[in-house]
CSV table of C-alpha atoms and ligand atoms in Angstrom, one decimal:
chain,number,residue,atom,x,y,z
A,107,MET,CA,21.1,-34.4,-3.1
A,108,THR,CA,21.5,-33.4,0.3
A,109,SER,CA,21.5,-36.1,3.2
A,110,ALA,CA,19.7,-35.7,6.6
A,111,THR,CA,23.1,-34.6,8.2
A,112,SER,CA,24.1,-32.1,5.7
A,113,PRO,CA,24.2,-28.5,6.6
A,114,LYS,CA,21.1,-26.4,5.7
A,115,PRO,CA,21.9,-24.6,2.6
A,116,ALA,CA,22.3,-20.8,3.2
A,117,VAL,CA,19.2,-18.7,2.5
A,118,ASP,CA,19.8,-16.2,-0.3
A,119,PHE,CA,17.7,-13.1,1.3
A,120,HIS,CA,18.1,-11.0,-1.7
A,121,LYS,CA,16.8,-13.5,-4.1
A,122,LEU,CA,14.1,-14.2,-1.8
A,123,ARG,CA,12.7,-10.7,-2.1
A,124,LEU,CA,11.3,-11.4,-5.7
A,125,ASP,CA,9.0,-13.9,-3.8
A,126,GLY,CA,7.6,-11.2,-1.6
A,127,VAL,CA,10.0,-12.0,1.3
A,128,TYR,CA,12.4,-9.2,3.3
A,129,ARG,CA,14.5,-10.6,6.4
A,130,MET,CA,13.1,-8.6,9.3
A,131,ASN,CA,16.2,-9.0,11.8
A,132,ASP,CA,19.3,-10.8,12.6
A,133,GLN,CA,17.4,-13.9,13.8
A,134,ASN,CA,16.5,-14.5,10.2
A,135,GLU,CA,12.8,-14.0,10.8
A,136,LEU,CA,11.1,-13.2,7.6
A,137,MET,CA,8.3,-10.7,6.4
A,138,LEU,CA,6.2,-12.3,3.5
A,139,ARG,CA,3.7,-9.8,1.7
A,140,ILE,CA,0.8,-11.3,-0.3
A,141,LYS,CA,-0.2,-9.3,-3.2
A,142,LEU,CA,-4.0,-8.7,-3.2
A,143,PRO,CA,-5.2,-7.5,-6.8
A,144,ALA,CA,-6.8,-4.3,-5.8
A,145,GLY,CA,-7.2,-5.1,-1.9
A,146,VAL,CA,-9.9,-7.7,-2.8
A,147,LEU,CA,-9.9,-10.9,-0.9
A,148,SER,CA,-12.7,-13.6,-1.1
A,149,VAL,CA,-13.9,-15.1,2.0
A,150,ALA,CA,-12.3,-18.4,1.0
A,151,GLN,CA,-9.1,-16.6,0.6
A,152,ALA,CA,-9.2,-14.7,3.7
A,153,GLY,CA,-10.0,-17.9,5.8
A,154,GLN,CA,-6.6,-19.7,4.3
A,155,VAL,CA,-4.7,-16.4,5.1
A,156,ALA,CA,-5.8,-17.0,8.5
A,157,GLU,CA,-5.0,-20.2,8.5
A,158,LEU,CA,-1.7,-19.5,7.1
A,159,ALA,CA,-1.1,-16.9,9.9
A,160,ASP,CA,-2.1,-19.2,12.7
A,161,SER,CA,0.4,-21.9,11.4
A,162,PHE,CA,3.6,-19.8,10.5
A,163,ALA,CA,3.2,-16.2,11.4
A,164,GLY,CA,1.9,-16.6,15.4
A,165,GLY,CA,-1.5,-15.7,14.5
A,166,ARG,CA,-1.0,-12.0,13.4
A,167,LEU,CA,-1.6,-10.2,10.2
A,168,HIS,CA,-0.6,-6.7,9.3
A,169,LEU,CA,-2.7,-4.7,6.5
A,170,THR,CA,-0.6,-2.2,4.3
A,171,THR,CA,-1.3,0.7,3.1
A,172,ARG,CA,-1.3,-0.7,-0.7
A,173,GLY,CA,-4.0,-3.3,0.3
A,174,SER,CA,-1.5,-6.1,0.7
A,175,ILE,CA,-1.3,-8.4,4.0
A,176,GLU,CA,2.0,-9.2,5.5
A,177,LEU,CA,2.8,-12.2,7.4
A,178,HIS,CA,5.6,-11.4,10.1
A,179,ARG,CA,8.4,-13.7,11.7
A,180,VAL,CA,7.8,-16.4,9.2
A,181,LYS,CA,10.6,-19.0,9.0
A,182,ALA,CA,12.7,-19.7,5.5
A,183,GLU,CA,11.9,-23.4,6.0
A,184,ASP,CA,7.9,-22.8,5.8
A,185,LEU,CA,7.8,-20.8,2.9
A,186,PRO,CA,7.0,-23.7,0.4
A,187,LEU,CA,4.3,-24.6,2.5
A,188,ILE,CA,3.0,-21.0,2.8
A,189,GLY,CA,3.4,-20.6,-1.1
A,190,ARG,CA,1.6,-23.6,-2.0
A,191,GLY,CA,-1.2,-22.7,0.9
A,192,LEU,CA,-1.5,-19.3,-1.1
A,193,ALA,CA,-1.4,-20.7,-4.6
A,194,ALA,CA,-4.1,-23.1,-3.5
A,195,VAL,CA,-6.6,-20.0,-3.1
A,196,GLY,CA,-5.3,-18.2,-6.1
A,197,LEU,CA,-3.0,-15.9,-4.1
A,198,THR,CA,0.6,-15.2,-4.5
A,199,SER,CA,3.6,-13.1,-2.8
A,200,ARG,CA,5.5,-13.2,-6.2
A,201,GLY,CA,6.6,-9.7,-6.9
A,202,ALA,CA,5.3,-8.1,-3.8
A,203,CYS,CA,8.9,-7.0,-2.9
A,204,GLY,CA,12.0,-6.3,-4.8
A,205,GLY,CA,12.4,-5.0,-8.4
A,206,ALA,CA,9.1,-5.9,-9.9
A,207,VAL,CA,5.6,-4.4,-10.8
A,208,ARG,CA,4.2,-4.5,-7.2
A,209,GLY,CA,0.6,-5.1,-6.1
A,210,ILE,CA,-2.1,-3.1,-8.2
A,211,THR,CA,-3.8,-0.7,-5.7
A,212,CYS,CA,-7.0,0.5,-6.3
A,213,SER,CA,-9.5,3.0,-4.8
A,214,THR,CA,-11.9,1.4,-2.4
A,215,SER,CA,-14.1,4.3,-2.0
A,216,PHE,CA,-17.1,2.1,-3.4
A,217,SER,CA,-18.4,4.9,-5.8
A,218,ALA,CA,-20.6,4.3,-8.6
A,219,HIS,CA,-17.2,3.4,-10.6
A,220,PHE,CA,-16.1,1.0,-8.1
A,221,GLY,CA,-16.5,-2.0,-10.5
A,222,THR,CA,-14.9,-0.2,-13.4
A,223,THR,CA,-11.8,0.6,-11.8
A,224,GLN,CA,-11.5,-2.9,-10.0
A,225,ALA,CA,-11.6,-4.5,-13.5
A,226,LEU,CA,-8.9,-2.4,-14.9
A,227,ALA,CA,-6.9,-3.3,-11.7
A,228,ARG,CA,-7.4,-6.9,-11.8
A,229,ARG,CA,-6.3,-6.9,-15.5
A,230,LEU,CA,-3.4,-5.2,-14.6
A,231,HIS,CA,-2.4,-7.6,-12.1
A,232,ARG,CA,-3.0,-10.5,-14.4
A,233,HIS,CA,-0.9,-8.8,-17.0
A,234,PHE,CA,2.1,-8.0,-14.9
A,235,ALA,CA,1.9,-9.9,-11.8
A,236,GLY,CA,4.5,-12.8,-11.8
A,237,ASN,CA,5.3,-11.8,-15.4
A,238,PRO,CA,9.1,-12.2,-15.8
A,239,HIS,CA,9.2,-9.2,-18.5
A,240,PHE,CA,8.3,-7.0,-15.3
A,241,GLU,CA,10.8,-8.4,-12.9
A,242,GLY,CA,14.5,-7.5,-12.3
A,243,LEU,CA,13.6,-4.0,-12.8
A,244,PRO,CA,16.2,-1.5,-11.1
A,245,LYS,CA,13.7,-0.8,-8.2
A,246,LYS,CA,10.0,-1.4,-7.3
A,247,PHE,CA,7.5,-0.3,-9.7
A,248,LYS,CA,3.9,0.8,-8.4
A,249,ILE,CA,0.9,1.4,-10.2
A,250,ALA,CA,-2.5,2.4,-8.8
A,251,VAL,CA,-5.9,2.7,-10.4
A,252,GLU,CA,-8.1,5.7,-8.8
A,253,ASP,CA,-11.6,6.5,-9.3
A,254,GLY,CA,-10.9,10.4,-9.0
A,255,TYR,CA,-8.6,12.8,-7.6
A,256,GLN,CA,-9.5,12.6,-4.0
A,257,GLY,CA,-6.9,11.0,-1.9
A,258,ALA,CA,-4.4,12.2,-4.3
A,259,ARG,CA,-2.8,8.7,-4.4
A,260,HIS,CA,-2.0,9.2,-8.2
A,261,LEU,CA,0.9,11.6,-7.0
A,262,ILE,CA,3.0,8.8,-5.5
A,263,GLN,CA,2.9,6.0,-8.1
A,264,ASP,CA,5.3,5.1,-11.0
A,265,VAL,CA,2.1,5.1,-12.8
A,266,GLY,CA,-1.2,6.4,-11.5
A,267,LEU,CA,-4.2,6.1,-13.7
A,268,VAL,CA,-7.4,8.3,-12.6
A,269,LEU,CA,-10.7,7.6,-14.0
A,270,VAL,CA,-11.8,10.7,-15.7
A,271,GLU,CA,-14.6,9.6,-18.2
A,272,VAL,CA,-16.7,6.7,-18.1
A,273,ARG,CA,-18.2,5.9,-21.7
A,274,GLN,CA,-20.3,3.5,-23.2
A,275,ASP,CA,-17.7,2.0,-25.5
A,276,GLU,CA,-14.5,3.0,-23.5
A,277,ASN,CA,-13.3,4.5,-20.3
A,278,LEU,CA,-10.7,7.2,-20.1
A,279,TYR,CA,-8.0,7.6,-17.6
A,280,ASP,CA,-5.5,10.4,-16.9
A,281,VAL,CA,-1.9,8.8,-16.5
A,282,TRP,CA,0.5,10.3,-14.1
A,283,VAL,CA,4.2,9.1,-14.0
A,284,GLY,CA,7.4,9.2,-11.8
A,285,GLY,CA,6.2,10.0,-8.4
A,286,GLY,CA,7.2,8.4,-5.3
A,287,LEU,CA,8.1,8.9,-1.6
A,288,GLY,CA,11.0,8.0,0.5
A,289,ARG,CA,13.8,10.1,1.1
A,290,GLU,CA,13.4,12.3,-1.7
A,291,PRO,CA,9.5,12.6,-2.1
A,292,GLN,CA,8.4,13.5,-5.8
A,293,ALA,CA,5.0,14.3,-7.1
A,294,ALA,CA,4.2,12.6,-10.5
A,295,ILE,CA,3.8,14.4,-13.6
A,296,LEU,CA,0.6,14.2,-15.8
A,297,LEU,CA,2.0,12.5,-18.8
A,298,GLU,CA,-1.4,12.1,-20.9
A,299,GLU,CA,-4.9,13.0,-20.4
A,300,LYS,CA,-8.0,10.9,-21.3
A,301,VAL,CA,-6.4,7.9,-22.3
A,302,ALA,CA,-8.4,5.2,-23.6
A,303,GLU,CA,-8.4,1.9,-21.5
A,304,LYS,CA,-7.2,-0.2,-24.4
A,305,ARG,CA,-4.1,1.9,-24.7
A,306,ILE,CA,-3.3,1.7,-21.1
A,307,ILE,CA,-1.2,-1.6,-21.1
A,308,PRO,CA,1.0,-0.8,-24.1
A,309,LEU,CA,1.6,2.7,-22.5
A,310,ILE,CA,2.7,1.3,-19.1
A,311,GLU,CA,4.8,-1.5,-20.8
A,312,ALA,CA,6.7,1.7,-22.7
A,313,VAL,CA,7.2,3.5,-19.3
A,314,VAL,CA,8.7,0.1,-17.6
A,315,ARG,CA,11.1,-0.3,-20.8
A,316,THR,CA,12.3,3.3,-20.6
A,317,TYR,CA,12.8,3.0,-17.2
A,318,CYS,CA,14.9,0.0,-17.4
A,319,LYS,CA,16.9,1.2,-20.2
A,320,HIS,CA,18.0,4.3,-18.8
A,321,THR,CA,17.8,4.0,-14.9
A,322,ALA,CA,20.7,2.2,-12.9
A,323,PRO,CA,19.5,0.1,-10.0
A,324,PRO,CA,18.7,1.0,-7.4
A,325,ARG,CA,17.0,4.0,-8.4
A,326,ARG,CA,12.9,4.4,-9.1
A,327,LEU,CA,11.4,5.9,-12.0
A,328,LYS,CA,11.0,9.3,-10.4
A,329,TYR,CA,15.2,9.6,-10.4
A,330,LEU,CA,15.2,9.1,-14.3
A,331,LEU,CA,12.5,12.1,-14.4
A,332,ARG,CA,14.4,14.3,-12.2
A,333,THR,CA,17.9,13.9,-13.7
A,334,GLN,CA,16.8,13.7,-17.6
A,335,GLY,CA,13.8,16.4,-17.1
A,336,GLU,CA,10.4,16.0,-18.4
A,337,SER,CA,10.9,16.5,-22.0
A,338,THR,CA,13.8,14.3,-22.3
A,339,PHE,CA,11.8,11.3,-20.6
A,340,ARG,CA,9.2,12.0,-23.0
A,341,ARG,CA,11.4,11.6,-26.0
A,342,LEU,CA,12.8,8.6,-24.7
A,343,LEU,CA,9.4,7.2,-24.0
A,344,GLN,CA,8.1,8.0,-27.7
A,345,GLN,CA,11.1,6.1,-29.1
A,346,GLU,CA,10.2,3.2,-26.9
A,347,GLN,CA,6.5,3.3,-28.1
A,348,GLY,CA,7.6,3.2,-31.4
A,349,SER,CA,10.3,0.6,-31.2
A,350,VAL,CA,8.6,-2.7,-30.1
A,351,PRO,CA,5.0,-3.7,-30.8
A,352,ALA,CA,2.7,-3.4,-28.0
A,353,THR,CA,1.5,-6.5,-26.3
A,354,LEU,CA,-1.8,-7.4,-26.8
A,355,ALA,CA,-3.9,-7.2,-23.6
A,356,ALA,CA,-5.8,-10.4,-22.7
A,357,GLY,CA,-9.6,-10.0,-22.8
A,358,GLY,CA,-11.8,-10.5,-19.8
A,359,LEU,CA,-14.7,-9.0,-18.0
A,360,ASP,CA,-15.3,-5.5,-18.5
A,361,ALA,CA,-16.4,-4.9,-15.2
A,362,ALA,CA,-15.7,-6.7,-11.8
A,363,PRO,CA,-19.1,-7.7,-10.4
A,364,GLU,CA,-20.9,-4.7,-9.3
A,365,PRO,CA,-21.9,-4.8,-5.8
A,366,GLY,CA,-24.5,-2.1,-6.4
A,367,SER,CA,-24.2,1.8,-7.4
A,368,ASN,CA,-25.6,3.1,-4.2
A,369,LEU,CA,-23.7,1.1,-2.5
A,370,LYS,CA,-23.0,2.2,1.2
A,371,ALA,CA,-19.9,0.5,2.5
A,372,LEU,CA,-19.1,-0.3,5.9
A,373,THR,CA,-15.6,-0.1,7.3
A,374,ALA,CA,-14.0,-1.9,10.2
A,375,ARG,CA,-11.3,0.1,11.7
A,376,ILE,CA,-8.0,-1.7,12.4
A,377,PHE,CA,-5.7,0.6,14.5
A,378,ALA,CA,-2.1,0.4,12.5
A,379,GLY,CA,-3.5,-2.2,10.6
A,380,ASP,CA,-2.6,-4.7,13.2
A,381,LEU,CA,-5.0,-7.7,14.1
A,382,ASP,CA,-4.9,-11.0,15.4
A,383,THR,CA,-6.5,-14.2,13.4
A,384,THR,CA,-9.3,-14.1,16.2
A,385,ALA,CA,-10.3,-10.6,15.0
A,386,PHE,CA,-9.6,-11.3,11.6
A,387,ARG,CA,-11.8,-14.5,11.2
A,388,ARG,CA,-14.7,-12.7,13.0
A,389,LEU,CA,-14.6,-10.1,10.2
A,390,VAL,CA,-14.2,-12.7,7.6
A,391,ASP,CA,-17.3,-14.6,9.1
A,392,LEU,CA,-19.2,-11.2,8.9
A,393,ALA,CA,-18.1,-10.9,5.4
A,394,ALA,CA,-19.5,-14.5,4.6
A,395,ARG,CA,-22.7,-13.6,6.3
A,396,HIS,CA,-23.7,-10.0,5.1
A,397,THR,CA,-21.7,-9.5,1.6
A,398,ALA,CA,-21.5,-11.1,-1.7
A,399,GLY,CA,-18.5,-13.2,-0.4
A,400,PHE,CA,-15.5,-10.7,-0.3
A,401,LEU,CA,-13.9,-8.1,2.0
A,402,VAL,CA,-11.8,-5.2,0.9
A,403,LEU,CA,-8.3,-3.8,2.2
A,404,THR,CA,-8.3,0.0,2.1
A,405,ALA,CA,-5.5,2.2,1.8
A,406,ASP,CA,-5.9,3.3,5.4
A,407,GLN,CA,-5.2,-0.3,6.6
A,408,ASN,CA,-9.0,-0.9,7.3
A,409,ILE,CA,-11.3,-3.6,6.0
A,410,ALA,CA,-14.2,-2.6,4.2
A,411,PHE,CA,-17.5,-4.3,3.6
A,412,ALA,CA,-20.3,-4.0,1.0
A,413,PRO,CA,-23.3,-5.4,2.4
A,414,ARG,CA,-25.9,-7.1,0.3
A,415,SER,CA,-28.8,-5.4,1.4
A,416,GLU,CA,-30.0,-2.7,3.9
A,417,LYS,CA,-30.6,-5.5,6.1
A,418,ASP,CA,-27.3,-6.8,6.2
A,419,ARG,CA,-25.7,-3.4,6.4
A,420,GLN,CA,-27.6,-2.8,9.8
A,421,GLU,CA,-26.5,-6.3,11.2
A,422,LEU,CA,-23.1,-5.8,9.9
A,423,ASN,CA,-23.2,-2.2,11.5
A,424,ARG,CA,-24.6,-3.5,14.8
A,425,GLN,CA,-21.9,-6.3,14.8
A,426,LEU,CA,-18.9,-3.9,14.1
A,427,THR,CA,-20.4,-1.5,16.6
A,428,GLU,CA,-20.6,-4.5,19.5
A,429,GLY,CA,-16.8,-5.3,18.5
A,430,GLY,CA,-15.7,-1.6,19.1
A,431,LEU,CA,-14.5,-1.4,15.2
A,432,ASN,CA,-17.0,1.0,13.7
A,433,GLY,CA,-14.8,3.9,14.4
A,434,SER,CA,-16.3,5.3,17.5
A,435,ALA,CA,-13.5,3.8,20.0
A,436,PRO,CA,-11.2,6.5,20.4
A,437,GLU,CA,-8.0,4.5,19.2
A,438,GLN,CA,-10.2,3.9,15.8
A,439,ARG,CA,-11.8,7.1,15.4
A,440,THR,CA,-8.9,9.2,13.6
A,441,ILE,CA,-7.5,8.1,10.3
A,442,PHE,CA,-4.0,7.0,11.5
A,443,ARG,CA,-1.9,5.2,8.9
A,444,VAL,CA,0.9,3.3,10.7
A,445,CYS,CA,3.7,1.4,9.1
A,446,VAL,CA,5.2,-1.4,11.3
A,447,GLY,CA,8.4,0.7,12.1
A,448,ASN,CA,10.8,-1.2,14.3
A,449,HIS,CA,8.1,-3.7,15.7
A,450,ALA,CA,8.8,-5.7,12.6
A,451,CYS,CA,11.1,-3.6,9.9
A,452,ARG,CA,15.0,-3.9,9.9
A,453,MET,CA,14.5,-0.2,8.8
A,454,GLY,CA,12.5,0.8,11.4
A,455,LEU,CA,14.2,3.7,13.7
A,456,CYS,CA,11.0,3.9,16.2
A,457,ALA,CA,8.0,2.1,17.7
A,458,THR,CA,5.8,3.4,15.3
A,459,ARG,CA,2.3,2.2,17.0
A,460,GLU,CA,3.5,3.4,20.5
A,461,VAL,CA,4.4,7.0,18.9
A,462,ALA,CA,1.0,7.0,17.1
A,463,ARG,CA,-1.0,6.0,20.5
A,464,GLU,CA,0.8,8.9,22.2
A,465,ALA,CA,0.3,11.2,19.3
A,466,LEU,CA,-3.7,10.4,19.8
A,467,THR,CA,-3.5,11.3,23.2
A,468,HIS,CA,-1.8,14.5,22.6
A,469,MET,CA,-3.8,16.0,19.5
A,470,PRO,CA,-6.4,18.5,20.0
A,471,GLU,CA,-9.9,17.3,19.7
A,472,ALA,CA,-10.5,18.8,16.1
A,473,ALA,CA,-7.5,17.3,14.7
A,474,ARG,CA,-8.9,13.9,15.7
A,475,ASP,CA,-11.2,14.4,12.3
A,476,LEU,CA,-8.3,14.9,10.0
A,477,SER,CA,-6.1,12.2,8.4
A,478,TRP,CA,-2.6,11.3,9.9
A,479,ALA,CA,0.4,9.0,9.2
A,480,ILE,CA,3.6,7.9,10.8
A,481,SER,CA,6.4,6.1,9.1
A,482,GLY,CA,9.2,4.4,11.0
A,483,CYS,CA,11.9,5.7,8.7
A,484,PRO,CA,12.3,7.9,5.6
A,485,ASN,CA,10.7,5.6,3.5
A,486,SER,CA,7.6,6.6,4.1
A,487,CYS,CA,5.6,3.6,3.7
A,488,SER,CA,2.5,4.8,5.4
A,489,GLN,CA,2.7,8.1,3.1
A,490,PRO,CA,2.9,10.8,5.6
A,491,GLN,CA,3.1,13.1,2.7
A,492,LEU,CA,-0.6,12.5,1.8
A,493,ALA,CA,-2.0,12.9,5.2
A,494,ASP,CA,-3.3,16.3,6.6
A,495,PHE,CA,-0.6,15.5,9.4
A,496,GLY,CA,2.6,13.3,8.7
A,497,VAL,CA,5.4,12.1,10.6
A,498,VAL,CA,8.5,10.7,9.4
A,499,THR,CA,11.2,9.6,11.4
A,500,SER,CA,14.4,10.9,10.2
A,501,GLY,CA,17.1,9.4,12.2
A,502,LEU,CA,18.6,8.5,15.4
A,503,THR,CA,20.7,10.8,17.8
A,504,LYS,CA,22.3,9.9,21.2
A,505,ASP,CA,20.5,11.7,24.2
A,506,GLU,CA,22.5,12.8,27.5
A,507,ASN,CA,22.8,9.5,28.4
A,508,GLY,CA,24.3,8.2,25.0
A,509,VAL,CA,21.2,6.1,24.1
A,510,ARG,CA,20.2,6.6,20.7
A,511,GLN,CA,16.8,8.3,20.4
A,512,PRO,CA,14.4,8.8,17.1
A,513,ARG,CA,14.2,12.2,15.5
A,514,PHE,CA,11.0,13.2,13.9
A,515,ASP,CA,9.9,15.3,11.0
A,516,LEU,CA,6.5,17.0,10.9
A,517,TYR,CA,4.6,17.3,7.8
A,518,ARG,CA,1.5,19.3,6.8
A,519,ARG,CA,-0.7,18.9,3.7
A,520,THR,CA,-2.9,21.7,2.8
A,521,GLY,CA,-3.3,21.8,-1.0
A,522,GLN,CA,-3.3,19.4,-3.8
A,523,ASN,CA,0.2,18.4,-3.7
A,524,LEU,CA,2.4,16.5,-1.2
A,525,GLY,CA,2.5,17.8,2.3
A,526,GLU,CA,5.5,19.6,3.2
A,527,LYS,CA,7.8,19.6,6.2
A,528,ILE,CA,6.9,22.1,8.7
A,529,LYS,CA,9.2,20.9,11.6
A,530,THR,CA,12.5,18.9,11.5
A,531,GLY,CA,14.6,17.0,14.0
A,532,LEU,CA,12.2,16.8,16.7
A,533,ASN,CA,12.6,14.2,19.9
A,534,LEU,CA,9.7,12.4,21.1
A,535,GLN,CA,9.0,15.0,23.7
A,536,ASP,CA,8.8,18.0,21.0
A,537,LEU,CA,6.8,16.0,18.6
A,538,MET,CA,4.2,15.8,21.1
A,539,GLN,CA,4.3,19.4,22.2
A,540,ASN,CA,3.9,20.1,18.3
A,541,ILE,CA,1.2,17.7,17.7
A,542,SER,CA,-0.7,19.3,20.6
A,543,GLN,CA,-0.6,22.5,19.1
A,544,VAL,CA,-1.0,21.7,15.4
A,545,LEU,CA,-4.3,23.7,14.9
A,546,GLN,CA,-2.8,27.1,16.5
B,911,LIG,S1,8.6,3.3,6.5
B,911,LIG,FE1,10.5,2.4,7.1
B,911,LIG,S2,10.1,1.6,8.9
B,911,LIG,FE2,8.5,1.7,7.9
B,911,LIG,S3,7.8,-0.2,7.1
B,911,LIG,FE3,8.6,1.1,5.6
B,911,LIG,S4,10.9,1.0,5.4
B,911,LIG,FE4,10.1,0.0,7.3
C-alpha cells in the first residue's frame, strides 16, 4: 500500500504501449490513441471523446490515417479516468500501439458495399482487439479491409483484404500479406485470391502465428517475407494452418446497418487531421441532426457523413460550406495527409504542418488536385508512398550556423505500386523549389 507521502511509482512507458500510449517528450507528456473499428464513431462516442479531450488533452484531437483519434499531452495520472471514460461508450485504446493487432481499418468510400466491408472490419475488431492471444507480437500488425483496389492501401498492410466478389451466400476477398512502409517500404504480396469470408479469421490467425514463431522483435511480417522469401513463407504458413485448429469466428450481423446504396457522402476537410473540440463538437452535432447517428474518420484524416435524406444532405452541405469545411477553402482543397511530426511525436524531425502549409503555397495550381502526404520521419505514418506526391523527412543535418535542419526525400507515385523516390536529401528551400516544378 502507498501512503500519501510515498513517492509516485515510476511509469513503465514501454508497458503502456499495449494500452495505446506513447511518451511524447522528455516532460513525460503522453499520446493516447483510441482504436475505432473501421473508423466509425457514434454521436455518443464522439461526444465522449470531445469531453475527454477537453478534460485531459487541452481541447484538441488528432485524426490519423488509420481512422483512429489521438489525444496529445495527456498525463499518466489521468490514464485510468480516460480508460474508464472510453469504456463507458464502448471504446478502447488497448492494442492501438506496441506489438499488437492494431485498429482494423476499412474503406470509407461509401460505395454500395460499404456495409459489407464494415461488417467484416467490425468482426475482425471483435476477434482481435484486446485479445491476449494477439498481443506481445514482435511488432505492430496492421489489418485493413478494402472495398476495391482504388487507393492501393492493401499494399501497406500486414494483411490487406480486398473485396472482389459479393455473393448471396458468401463474399470473397483477395488476401495480401507482408506490406509495410517505414525505412524499408515493401509492397504486400498476393497470398490468395477470392478467399471466402468464413476462412478469413483462421487464415489471419495462421499468418500471425507464423509471424510470431519465425520473426524476432522488433521486426514486422514484411521482414520475414523479405529474408525468407515468398516460397518459404508459404511453406511455413501451410504448416501452421495444418497444426492448430482454427478458432471459430463468432457469429454476428452479416452486414453493418446499410446507410443506403446510393449514398452520397459528404466530407468535412480537416487540415492535417488537427482540430479543436469546438470544431469537433460542431461536426458531431451535424452528424446527430443529419445522419443516422454516426460519423466516419477517413484515411485522409477527414470526417465523412452519410446524410439520411437529400434534404439532410443539402443542409449538411450548406453548414459545411458556411464553416469553410467542404473543401473549397485553399487549405482544405488538396488532399494532404500530414503526420504530427515534431508537433507531437518524439520521432518527428520537422514541423510537418508548417512544411505542408508552405508546400501548398508553392505547388502549381494543377497539382492542388492531386494527393499529397508528408511524414516527419522515415516511419511514414502518413503513407507518403501512396500519395501522388509524398515527402519523407529523412534526417537532420547541420547548416552553416551549426543548426540542425531537416532533410527531405520526395516521392512520386504513377503506377499501381508504391511511389518511388525521385529526389533525396533536399533542404527546405530545395524541397519547395522542387514542389513548384513537380509537373514539369
Ligand atoms: S512518421 Fe515519424 S514523426 Fe510522423 S508520426 Fe510517424 S513516427 Fe512520428
